[in-house]
Amino acid sequence: MTGYKPKGFPWNYRDKNNSQHKEYLKKLESIVRGLIEDGFEYFISGGAIGADQDFAEIIIKLKKYYPHIRLEIAVPCPEQEAKWCDGDKKCYKRILKQADFVNILSSSYTPRCMQERNEYMADKCDLLLVIWNRQQYGGTYNTFMYAKSKNKPYKLIEITS
């Protein structure tokens, strides 16, 4: 899965009562359930604030109904959460604790470690779930284009206002 941090959403991401936010989460969960029903069992999230954590939390929730599914958190570097607020750090730590696998891909931050994490996830996937706001720049777009260049199948969730 690749998607946006809070600022990439066309609504106030922090407002969990926003109808667009609720609809996005409902659609994301529905698509993940469909993927599980289609035989997908292994899911990878980057763990970042926003879409990554939403996806991971949905997988964790669905493990109650589909105990065979697995969640990997592909961490770009040990300091990923260093500048996050306390609430986001707490959520991240909870996700890491509940994940089946935590894979730290770089021993320290580098200018490319985030993109290398994204390419790792795209290389490893059988299908890339893309939460996209149609912006043709940034990490989500780069990951989407990278996966397309590798002929990876994908499923889009477009988030527009």
Tab-separated table of N, CA and C in Angstrom:
chain	number	residue	atom	x	y	z
A	1	MET	N	0.846	-1.180	0.000
A	1	MET	CA	0.000	0.000	0.000
A	1	MET	C	0.884	1.232	0.000
A	2	THR	N	0.504	2.180	-0.805
A	2	THR	CA	1.143	3.487	-0.770
A	2	THR	C	0.058	4.545	-0.688
A	3	GLY	N	0.327	5.581	0.072
A	3	GLY	CA	-0.665	6.642	0.229
A	3	GLY	C	-0.068	7.833	0.953
A	4	TYR	N	-0.911	8.750	1.301
A	4	TYR	CA	-0.479	10.061	1.774
A	4	TYR	C	-0.390	10.190	3.273
A	5	LYS	N	0.446	11.142	3.668
A	5	LYS	CA	0.456	11.634	5.039
A	5	LYS	C	-0.728	12.603	5.145
A	6	PRO	N	-1.074	13.053	6.343
A	6	PRO	CA	-2.283	13.877	6.499
A	6	PRO	C	-2.404	15.058	5.547
A	7	LYS	N	-1.327	15.765	5.254
A	7	LYS	CA	-1.434	16.953	4.393
A	7	LYS	C	-1.796	16.615	2.944
A	8	GLY	N	-1.669	15.367	2.529
A	8	GLY	CA	-2.009	14.978	1.168
A	8	GLY	C	-3.487	14.702	0.938
A	9	PHE	N	-4.260	14.704	2.013
A	9	PHE	CA	-5.695	14.459	1.888
A	9	PHE	C	-6.410	15.770	1.585
A	10	PRO	N	-7.443	15.732	0.747
A	10	PRO	CA	-8.153	16.963	0.371
A	10	PRO	C	-9.188	17.408	1.412
A	11	TRP	N	-9.104	16.902	2.600
A	11	TRP	CA	-9.941	17.328	3.717
A	11	TRP	C	-9.054	17.369	4.954
A	12	ASN	N	-9.577	17.862	6.044
A	12	ASN	CA	-8.828	17.896	7.292
A	12	ASN	C	-8.718	16.472	7.823
A	13	TYR	N	-7.585	15.869	7.588
A	13	TYR	CA	-7.367	14.470	7.955
A	13	TYR	C	-7.552	14.234	9.450
A	14	ARG	N	-7.198	15.193	10.262
A	14	ARG	CA	-7.273	15.030	11.722
A	14	ARG	C	-8.709	15.031	12.232
A	15	ASP	N	-9.659	15.483	11.416
A	15	ASP	CA	-11.072	15.492	11.797
A	15	ASP	C	-11.673	14.134	11.452
A	16	LYS	N	-11.637	13.228	12.422
A	16	LYS	CA	-12.105	11.853	12.192
A	16	LYS	C	-13.619	11.776	11.998
A	17	ASN	N	-14.343	12.858	12.308
A	17	ASN	CA	-15.789	12.876	12.111
A	17	ASN	C	-16.185	13.420	10.748
A	18	ASN	N	-15.211	13.860	9.970
A	18	ASN	CA	-15.471	14.368	8.621
A	18	ASN	C	-16.067	13.239	7.774
A	19	SER	N	-17.149	13.529	7.051
A	19	SER	CA	-17.823	12.486	6.269
A	19	SER	C	-16.914	11.920	5.177
A	20	GLN	N	-16.063	12.755	4.584
A	20	GLN	CA	-15.139	12.251	3.552
A	20	GLN	C	-14.127	11.286	4.166
A	21	HIS	N	-13.675	11.604	5.364
A	21	HIS	CA	-12.712	10.730	6.037
A	21	HIS	C	-13.360	9.382	6.366
A	22	LYS	N	-14.557	9.433	6.879
A	22	LYS	CA	-15.275	8.196	7.206
A	22	LYS	C	-15.504	7.347	5.957
A	23	GLU	N	-15.881	7.998	4.858
A	23	GLU	CA	-16.126	7.279	3.607
A	23	GLU	C	-14.834	6.639	3.071
A	24	TYR	N	-13.737	7.372	3.158
A	24	TYR	CA	-12.432	6.841	2.724
A	24	TYR	C	-12.065	5.593	3.532
A	25	LEU	N	-12.208	5.646	4.852
A	25	LEU	CA	-11.873	4.494	5.685
A	25	LEU	C	-12.776	3.304	5.383
A	26	LYS	N	-14.043	3.580	5.159
A	26	LYS	CA	-15.004	2.525	4.823
A	26	LYS	C	-14.618	1.864	3.488
A	27	LYS	N	-14.272	2.686	2.508
A	27	LYS	CA	-13.868	2.155	1.202
A	27	LYS	C	-12.570	1.357	1.306
A	28	LEU	N	-11.611	1.874	2.064
A	28	LEU	CA	-10.341	1.175	2.250
A	28	LEU	C	-10.572	-0.194	2.891
A	29	GLU	N	-11.375	-0.238	3.921
A	29	GLU	CA	-11.655	-1.522	4.568
A	29	GLU	C	-12.378	-2.475	3.626
A	30	SER	N	-13.316	-1.973	2.865
A	30	SER	CA	-14.043	-2.818	1.915
A	30	SER	C	-13.094	-3.420	0.867
A	31	ILE	N	-12.193	-2.617	0.375
A	31	ILE	CA	-11.233	-3.107	-0.620
A	31	ILE	C	-10.307	-4.139	0.004
A	32	VAL	N	-9.837	-3.895	1.211
A	32	VAL	CA	-8.959	-4.863	1.877
A	32	VAL	C	-9.708	-6.172	2.112
A	33	ARG	N	-10.964	-6.096	2.564
A	33	ARG	CA	-11.758	-7.322	2.736
A	33	ARG	C	-11.875	-8.083	1.408
A	34	GLY	N	-12.114	-7.355	0.324
A	34	GLY	CA	-12.201	-7.985	-0.986
A	34	GLY	C	-10.897	-8.652	-1.388
A	35	LEU	N	-9.776	-8.011	-1.087
A	35	LEU	CA	-8.475	-8.606	-1.398
A	35	LEU	C	-8.263	-9.893	-0.608
A	36	ILE	N	-8.655	-9.871	0.648
A	36	ILE	CA	-8.541	-11.081	1.472
A	36	ILE	C	-9.415	-12.182	0.892
A	37	GLU	N	-10.638	-11.841	0.531
A	37	GLU	CA	-11.550	-12.834	-0.060
A	37	GLU	C	-10.999	-13.373	-1.392
A	38	ASP	N	-10.203	-12.553	-2.086
A	38	ASP	CA	-9.569	-12.981	-3.343
A	38	ASP	C	-8.290	-13.780	-3.115
A	39	GLY	N	-7.901	-13.976	-1.853
A	39	GLY	CA	-6.753	-14.820	-1.553
A	39	GLY	C	-5.497	-14.105	-1.090
A	40	PHE	N	-5.527	-12.798	-0.997
A	40	PHE	CA	-4.355	-12.080	-0.488
A	40	PHE	C	-4.259	-12.298	1.017
A	41	GLU	N	-3.049	-12.597	1.495
A	41	GLU	CA	-2.852	-12.923	2.905
A	41	GLU	C	-1.763	-12.102	3.573
A	42	TYR	N	-0.881	-11.476	2.793
A	42	TYR	CA	0.278	-10.777	3.341
A	42	TYR	C	0.206	-9.323	2.905
A	43	PHE	N	0.227	-8.429	3.879
A	43	PHE	CA	0.058	-7.011	3.610
A	43	PHE	C	1.248	-6.246	4.189
A	44	ILE	N	1.677	-5.206	3.468
A	44	ILE	CA	2.822	-4.408	3.903
A	44	ILE	C	2.407	-2.943	3.991
A	45	SER	N	2.771	-2.321	5.097
A	45	SER	CA	2.537	-0.899	5.313
A	45	SER	C	3.863	-0.254	5.701
A	46	GLY	N	4.036	1.009	5.311
A	46	GLY	CA	5.220	1.752	5.712
A	46	GLY	C	5.126	2.318	7.121
A	47	GLY	N	3.943	2.293	7.714
A	47	GLY	CA	3.766	2.722	9.094
A	47	GLY	C	3.696	4.218	9.328
A	48	ALA	N	3.845	5.035	8.293
A	48	ALA	CA	3.846	6.489	8.464
A	48	ALA	C	2.455	6.990	8.864
A	49	ILE	N	2.420	8.222	9.384
A	49	ILE	CA	1.153	8.859	9.755
A	49	ILE	C	0.302	8.993	8.494
A	50	GLY	N	-0.991	8.768	8.626
A	50	GLY	CA	-1.897	8.927	7.490
A	50	GLY	C	-2.312	7.585	6.930
A	51	ALA	N	-2.269	7.471	5.621
A	51	ALA	CA	-2.769	6.282	4.939
A	51	ALA	C	-2.064	5.007	5.391
A	52	ASP	N	-0.758	5.074	5.635
A	52	ASP	CA	-0.021	3.882	6.076
A	52	ASP	C	-0.599	3.338	7.377
A	53	GLN	N	-0.820	4.226	8.333
A	53	GLN	CA	-1.357	3.773	9.617
A	53	GLN	C	-2.821	3.344	9.487
A	54	ASP	N	-3.588	4.039	8.657
A	54	ASP	CA	-4.981	3.627	8.436
A	54	ASP	C	-5.024	2.194	7.915
A	55	PHE	N	-4.197	1.921	6.913
A	55	PHE	CA	-4.135	0.590	6.305
A	55	PHE	C	-3.721	-0.454	7.345
A	56	ALA	N	-2.665	-0.160	8.098
A	56	ALA	CA	-2.195	-1.105	9.108
A	56	ALA	C	-3.271	-1.374	10.158
A	57	GLU	N	-3.958	-0.331	10.602
A	57	GLU	CA	-4.999	-0.517	11.611
A	57	GLU	C	-6.152	-1.360	11.076
A	58	ILE	N	-6.469	-1.214	9.807
A	58	ILE	CA	-7.528	-2.039	9.205
A	58	ILE	C	-7.087	-3.504	9.157
A	59	ILE	N	-5.843	-3.755	8.767
A	59	ILE	CA	-5.347	-5.135	8.739
A	59	ILE	C	-5.410	-5.732	10.145
A	60	ILE	N	-4.951	-4.985	11.134
A	60	ILE	CA	-4.985	-5.465	12.522
A	60	ILE	C	-6.418	-5.766	12.938
A	61	LYS	N	-7.347	-4.883	12.609
A	61	LYS	CA	-8.764	-5.104	12.937
A	61	LYS	C	-9.293	-6.369	12.259
A	62	LEU	N	-8.936	-6.551	10.987
A	62	LEU	CA	-9.471	-7.687	10.221
A	62	LEU	C	-8.845	-9.020	10.611
A	63	LYS	N	-7.712	-8.990	11.304
A	63	LYS	CA	-7.097	-10.241	11.760
A	63	LYS	C	-8.036	-11.004	12.713
A	64	LYS	N	-8.959	-10.289	13.337
A	64	LYS	CA	-9.936	-10.947	14.220
A	64	LYS	C	-10.856	-11.873	13.416
A	65	TYR	N	-11.128	-11.489	12.171
A	65	TYR	CA	-12.031	-12.252	11.313
A	65	TYR	C	-11.275	-13.158	10.337
A	66	TYR	N	-10.053	-12.787	10.052
A	66	TYR	CA	-9.195	-13.532	9.125
A	66	TYR	C	-7.846	-13.766	9.812
A	67	PRO	N	-7.786	-14.713	10.747
A	67	PRO	CA	-6.566	-14.875	11.537
A	67	PRO	C	-5.334	-15.313	10.735
A	68	HIS	N	-5.528	-15.726	9.519
A	68	HIS	CA	-4.399	-16.184	8.695
A	68	HIS	C	-3.638	-15.040	8.019
A	69	ILE	N	-4.203	-13.826	8.003
A	69	ILE	CA	-3.517	-12.735	7.310
A	69	ILE	C	-2.345	-12.229	8.148
A	70	ARG	N	-1.357	-11.665	7.464
A	70	ARG	CA	-0.150	-11.175	8.114
A	70	ARG	C	0.109	-9.729	7.731
A	71	LEU	N	0.698	-8.987	8.659
A	71	LEU	CA	1.032	-7.582	8.450
A	71	LEU	C	2.517	-7.371	8.677
A	72	GLU	N	3.162	-6.801	7.676
A	72	GLU	CA	4.549	-6.375	7.797
A	72	GLU	C	4.572	-4.851	7.812
A	73	ILE	N	5.367	-4.293	8.714
A	73	ILE	CA	5.627	-2.859	8.695
A	73	ILE	C	7.045	-2.697	8.150
A	74	ALA	N	7.146	-2.038	7.000
A	74	ALA	CA	8.434	-1.778	6.362
A	74	ALA	C	8.889	-0.394	6.824
A	75	VAL	N	9.790	-0.368	7.770
A	75	VAL	CA	10.249	0.874	8.392
A	75	VAL	C	11.458	1.385	7.616
A	76	PRO	N	11.407	2.621	7.121
A	76	PRO	CA	12.523	3.120	6.311
A	76	PRO	C	13.813	3.294	7.103
A	77	CYS	N	13.693	3.704	8.370
A	77	CYS	CA	14.858	3.928	9.228
A	77	CYS	C	14.368	3.973	10.673
A	78	PRO	N	15.250	3.725	11.628
A	78	PRO	CA	14.798	3.693	13.029
A	78	PRO	C	14.191	5.006	13.523
A	79	GLU	N	14.546	6.128	12.916
A	79	GLU	CA	14.059	7.429	13.385
A	79	GLU	C	12.776	7.890	12.689
A	80	GLN	N	12.072	7.021	12.001
A	80	GLN	CA	10.919	7.455	11.213
A	80	GLN	C	9.992	8.386	12.001
A	81	GLU	N	9.734	8.080	13.253
A	81	GLU	CA	8.742	8.828	14.038
A	81	GLU	C	9.342	9.938	14.885
A	82	ALA	N	10.612	10.240	14.725
A	82	ALA	CA	11.322	11.183	15.609
A	82	ALA	C	10.635	12.543	15.743
A	83	LYS	N	10.065	13.074	14.689
A	83	LYS	CA	9.471	14.421	14.726
A	83	LYS	C	7.949	14.407	14.866
A	84	TRP	N	7.374	13.256	15.089
A	84	TRP	CA	5.925	13.153	15.211
A	84	TRP	C	5.466	13.598	16.595
A	85	CYS	N	4.193	13.967	16.685
A	85	CYS	CA	3.616	14.308	17.986
A	85	CYS	C	3.428	13.026	18.804
A	86	ASP	N	3.221	13.197	20.094
A	86	ASP	CA	3.120	12.049	21.001
A	86	ASP	C	1.997	11.089	20.610
A	87	GLY	N	0.848	11.621	20.201
A	87	GLY	CA	-0.270	10.760	19.819
A	87	GLY	C	0.050	9.889	18.614
A	88	ASP	N	0.716	10.468	17.624
A	88	ASP	CA	1.086	9.697	16.428
A	88	ASP	C	2.142	8.644	16.762
A	89	LYS	N	3.069	8.997	17.650
A	89	LYS	CA	4.085	8.026	18.084
A	89	LYS	C	3.438	6.852	18.814
A	90	LYS	N	2.448	7.163	19.646
A	90	LYS	CA	1.752	6.116	20.406
A	90	LYS	C	1.033	5.149	19.454
A	91	CYS	N	0.364	5.697	18.458
A	91	CYS	CA	-0.324	4.866	17.468
A	91	CYS	C	0.683	3.985	16.718
A	92	TYR	N	1.782	4.585	16.310
A	92	TYR	CA	2.839	3.864	15.584
A	92	TYR	C	3.390	2.707	16.421
A	93	LYS	N	3.671	2.958	17.677
A	93	LYS	CA	4.209	1.910	18.555
A	93	LYS	C	3.201	0.785	18.741
A	94	ARG	N	1.923	1.146	18.837
A	94	ARG	CA	0.877	0.125	18.969
A	94	ARG	C	0.825	-0.745	17.706
A	95	ILE	N	0.938	-0.103	16.543
A	95	ILE	CA	0.932	-0.846	15.276
A	95	ILE	C	2.152	-1.760	15.189
A	96	LEU	N	3.329	-1.242	15.529
A	96	LEU	CA	4.543	-2.067	15.488
A	96	LEU	C	4.398	-3.294	16.388
A	97	LYS	N	3.804	-3.089	17.565
A	97	LYS	CA	3.635	-4.182	18.529
A	97	LYS	C	2.681	-5.263	17.994
A	98	GLN	N	1.677	-4.853	17.222
A	98	GLN	CA	0.675	-5.795	16.737
A	98	GLN	C	1.009	-6.385	15.364
A	99	ALA	N	2.036	-5.856	14.714
A	99	ALA	CA	2.428	-6.371	13.402
A	99	ALA	C	3.061	-7.753	13.548
A	100	ASP	N	2.955	-8.538	12.498
A	100	ASP	CA	3.583	-9.850	12.500
A	100	ASP	C	5.084	-9.751	12.239
A	101	PHE	N	5.454	-8.760	11.430
A	101	PHE	CA	6.854	-8.561	11.078
A	101	PHE	C	7.145	-7.062	11.049
A	102	VAL	N	8.280	-6.675	11.577
A	102	VAL	CA	8.765	-5.300	11.474
A	102	VAL	C	10.125	-5.389	10.808
A	103	ASN	N	10.234	-4.771	9.650
A	103	ASN	CA	11.445	-4.851	8.845
A	103	ASN	C	12.045	-3.451	8.729
A	104	ILE	N	13.140	-3.202	9.431
A	104	ILE	CA	13.823	-1.901	9.365
A	104	ILE	C	14.823	-1.977	8.217
A	105	LEU	N	14.601	-1.159	7.199
A	105	LEU	CA	15.328	-1.304	5.940
A	105	LEU	C	16.655	-0.561	5.875
A	106	SER	N	16.847	0.463	6.686
A	106	SER	CA	18.098	1.206	6.690
A	106	SER	C	18.497	1.430	8.147
A	107	SER	N	19.781	1.350	8.455
A	107	SER	CA	20.225	1.495	9.842
A	107	SER	C	20.159	2.937	10.331
A	108	SER	N	20.037	3.893	9.387
A	108	SER	CA	19.911	5.301	9.758
A	108	SER	C	19.210	6.052	8.629
A	109	TYR	N	18.793	7.268	8.937
A	109	TYR	CA	18.133	8.087	7.925
A	109	TYR	C	19.123	8.445	6.812
A	110	THR	N	18.641	8.356	5.578
A	110	THR	CA	19.377	8.846	4.406
A	110	THR	C	18.375	9.610	3.551
A	111	PRO	N	18.838	10.475	2.662
A	111	PRO	CA	17.895	11.215	1.808
A	111	PRO	C	17.007	10.307	0.950
A	112	ARG	N	17.427	9.081	0.704
A	112	ARG	CA	16.641	8.175	-0.136
A	112	ARG	C	15.921	7.063	0.628
A	113	CYS	N	16.054	7.013	1.938
A	113	CYS	CA	15.531	5.842	2.644
A	113	CYS	C	14.016	5.678	2.517
A	114	MET	N	13.280	6.772	2.443
A	114	MET	CA	11.819	6.665	2.293
A	114	MET	C	11.469	6.057	0.934
A	115	GLN	N	12.107	6.541	-0.135
A	115	GLN	CA	11.833	5.992	-1.460
A	115	GLN	C	12.323	4.548	-1.573
A	116	GLU	N	13.443	4.244	-0.945
A	116	GLU	CA	13.927	2.853	-0.965
A	116	GLU	C	12.941	1.935	-0.268
A	117	ARG	N	12.341	2.400	0.846
A	117	ARG	CA	11.290	1.624	1.514
A	117	ARG	C	10.105	1.421	0.579
A	118	ASN	N	9.705	2.488	-0.117
A	118	ASN	CA	8.571	2.389	-1.037
A	118	ASN	C	8.862	1.414	-2.180
A	119	GLU	N	10.074	1.455	-2.713
A	119	GLU	CA	10.449	0.530	-3.791
A	119	GLU	C	10.501	-0.906	-3.280
A	120	TYR	N	10.969	-1.097	-2.050
A	120	TYR	CA	10.965	-2.426	-1.434
A	120	TYR	C	9.536	-2.978	-1.403
A	121	MET	N	8.590	-2.147	-0.938
A	121	MET	CA	7.202	-2.599	-0.851
A	121	MET	C	6.643	-2.908	-2.234
A	122	ALA	N	6.932	-2.057	-3.213
A	122	ALA	CA	6.444	-2.287	-4.574
A	122	ALA	C	7.064	-3.546	-5.171
A	123	ASP	N	8.347	-3.747	-4.945
A	123	ASP	CA	9.020	-4.944	-5.468
A	123	ASP	C	8.434	-6.212	-4.869
A	124	LYS	N	8.079	-6.167	-3.614
A	124	LYS	CA	7.614	-7.354	-2.894
A	124	LYS	C	6.134	-7.670	-3.146
A	125	CYS	N	5.374	-6.688	-3.598
A	125	CYS	CA	3.920	-6.889	-3.681
A	125	CYS	C	3.489	-7.649	-4.938
A	126	ASP	N	2.343	-8.288	-4.814
A	126	ASP	CA	1.668	-8.888	-5.965
A	126	ASP	C	0.630	-7.935	-6.533
A	127	LEU	N	0.219	-6.962	-5.714
A	127	LEU	CA	-0.726	-5.934	-6.130
A	127	LEU	C	-0.471	-4.720	-5.236
A	128	LEU	N	-0.376	-3.557	-5.840
A	128	LEU	CA	-0.155	-2.337	-5.067
A	128	LEU	C	-1.476	-1.595	-4.908
A	129	LEU	N	-1.862	-1.363	-3.675
A	129	LEU	CA	-3.030	-0.547	-3.377
A	129	LEU	C	-2.536	0.891	-3.278
A	130	VAL	N	-3.109	1.789	-4.081
A	130	VAL	CA	-2.643	3.166	-4.184
A	130	VAL	C	-3.752	4.111	-3.730
A	131	ILE	N	-3.491	4.843	-2.664
A	131	ILE	CA	-4.410	5.881	-2.210
A	131	ILE	C	-3.854	7.181	-2.783
A	132	TRP	N	-4.559	7.714	-3.790
A	132	TRP	CA	-3.991	8.756	-4.632
A	132	TRP	C	-4.906	9.957	-4.753
A	133	ASN	N	-4.326	11.162	-4.640
A	133	ASN	CA	-5.098	12.395	-4.767
A	133	ASN	C	-4.903	13.052	-6.142
A	134	ARG	N	-4.358	12.326	-7.076
A	134	ARG	CA	-4.096	12.751	-8.466
A	134	ARG	C	-2.912	13.699	-8.611
A	135	GLN	N	-2.194	13.963	-7.539
A	135	GLN	CA	-0.999	14.801	-7.662
A	135	GLN	C	0.108	13.969	-8.312
A	136	GLN	N	0.758	14.576	-9.280
A	136	GLN	CA	1.768	13.846	-10.031
A	136	GLN	C	3.172	14.209	-9.555
A	137	TYR	N	3.353	14.131	-8.236
A	137	TYR	CA	4.657	14.342	-7.606
A	137	TYR	C	4.590	13.756	-6.206
A	138	GLY	N	5.738	13.560	-5.597
A	138	GLY	CA	5.790	13.081	-4.220
A	138	GLY	C	5.960	11.577	-4.122
A	139	GLY	N	6.081	11.112	-2.883
A	139	GLY	CA	6.370	9.709	-2.619
A	139	GLY	C	5.320	8.739	-3.116
A	140	THR	N	4.045	9.060	-2.926
A	140	THR	CA	2.985	8.158	-3.390
A	140	THR	C	3.013	8.041	-4.907
A	141	TYR	N	3.106	9.166	-5.583
A	141	TYR	CA	3.161	9.146	-7.044
A	141	TYR	C	4.408	8.406	-7.543
A	142	ASN	N	5.544	8.684	-6.931
A	142	ASN	CA	6.777	8.010	-7.343
A	142	ASN	C	6.677	6.501	-7.156
A	143	THR	N	6.075	6.076	-6.057
A	143	THR	CA	5.909	4.646	-5.805
A	143	THR	C	4.955	4.033	-6.822
A	144	PHE	N	3.881	4.729	-7.117
A	144	PHE	CA	2.910	4.268	-8.112
A	144	PHE	C	3.587	4.116	-9.475
A	145	MET	N	4.355	5.112	-9.887
A	145	MET	CA	5.043	5.055	-11.188
A	145	MET	C	6.106	3.962	-11.194
A	146	TYR	N	6.799	3.791	-10.082
A	146	TYR	CA	7.800	2.736	-9.975
A	146	TYR	C	7.136	1.368	-10.150
A	147	ALA	N	6.032	1.144	-9.447
A	147	ALA	CA	5.320	-0.136	-9.551
A	147	ALA	C	4.813	-0.365	-10.976
A	148	LYS	N	4.294	0.686	-11.603
A	148	LYS	CA	3.840	0.553	-12.988
A	148	LYS	C	5.006	0.194	-13.910
A	149	SER	N	6.192	0.777	-13.664
A	149	SER	CA	7.360	0.467	-14.498
A	149	SER	C	7.789	-0.989	-14.338
A	150	LYS	N	7.416	-1.610	-13.217
A	150	LYS	CA	7.716	-3.018	-12.952
A	150	LYS	C	6.538	-3.923	-13.343
A	151	ASN	N	5.535	-3.320	-14.000
A	151	ASN	CA	4.337	-4.047	-14.446
A	151	ASN	C	3.577	-4.707	-13.298
A	152	LYS	N	3.564	-4.047	-12.156
A	152	LYS	CA	2.818	-4.558	-11.004
A	152	LYS	C	1.346	-4.180	-11.152
A	153	PRO	N	0.465	-5.115	-10.906
A	153	PRO	CA	-0.961	-4.753	-10.882
A	153	PRO	C	-1.217	-3.787	-9.725
A	154	TYR	N	-2.248	-2.980	-9.871
A	154	TYR	CA	-2.560	-2.011	-8.823
A	154	TYR	C	-4.057	-1.786	-8.757
A	155	LYS	N	-4.468	-1.253	-7.614
A	155	LYS	CA	-5.863	-0.870	-7.393
A	155	LYS	C	-5.824	0.531	-6.812
A	156	LEU	N	-6.568	1.440	-7.431
A	156	LEU	CA	-6.589	2.834	-6.999
A	156	LEU	C	-7.771	3.147	-6.085
A	157	ILE	N	-7.470	3.905	-5.052
A	157	ILE	CA	-8.505	4.575	-4.268
A	157	ILE	C	-8.215	6.054	-4.453
A	158	GLU	N	-9.045	6.722	-5.226
A	158	GLU	CA	-8.835	8.142	-5.466
A	158	GLU	C	-9.499	8.950	-4.360
A	159	ILE	N	-8.715	9.847	-3.774
A	159	ILE	CA	-9.231	10.712	-2.725
A	159	ILE	C	-9.243	12.143	-3.284
A	160	THR	N	-10.414	12.612	-3.586
A	160	THR	CA	-10.572	13.961	-4.115
A	160	THR	C	-11.665	14.659	-3.333
A	161	SER	N	-11.619	15.971	-3.347
A	161	SER	CA	-12.645	16.717	-2.593
A	161	SER	C	-13.913	16.872	-3.393
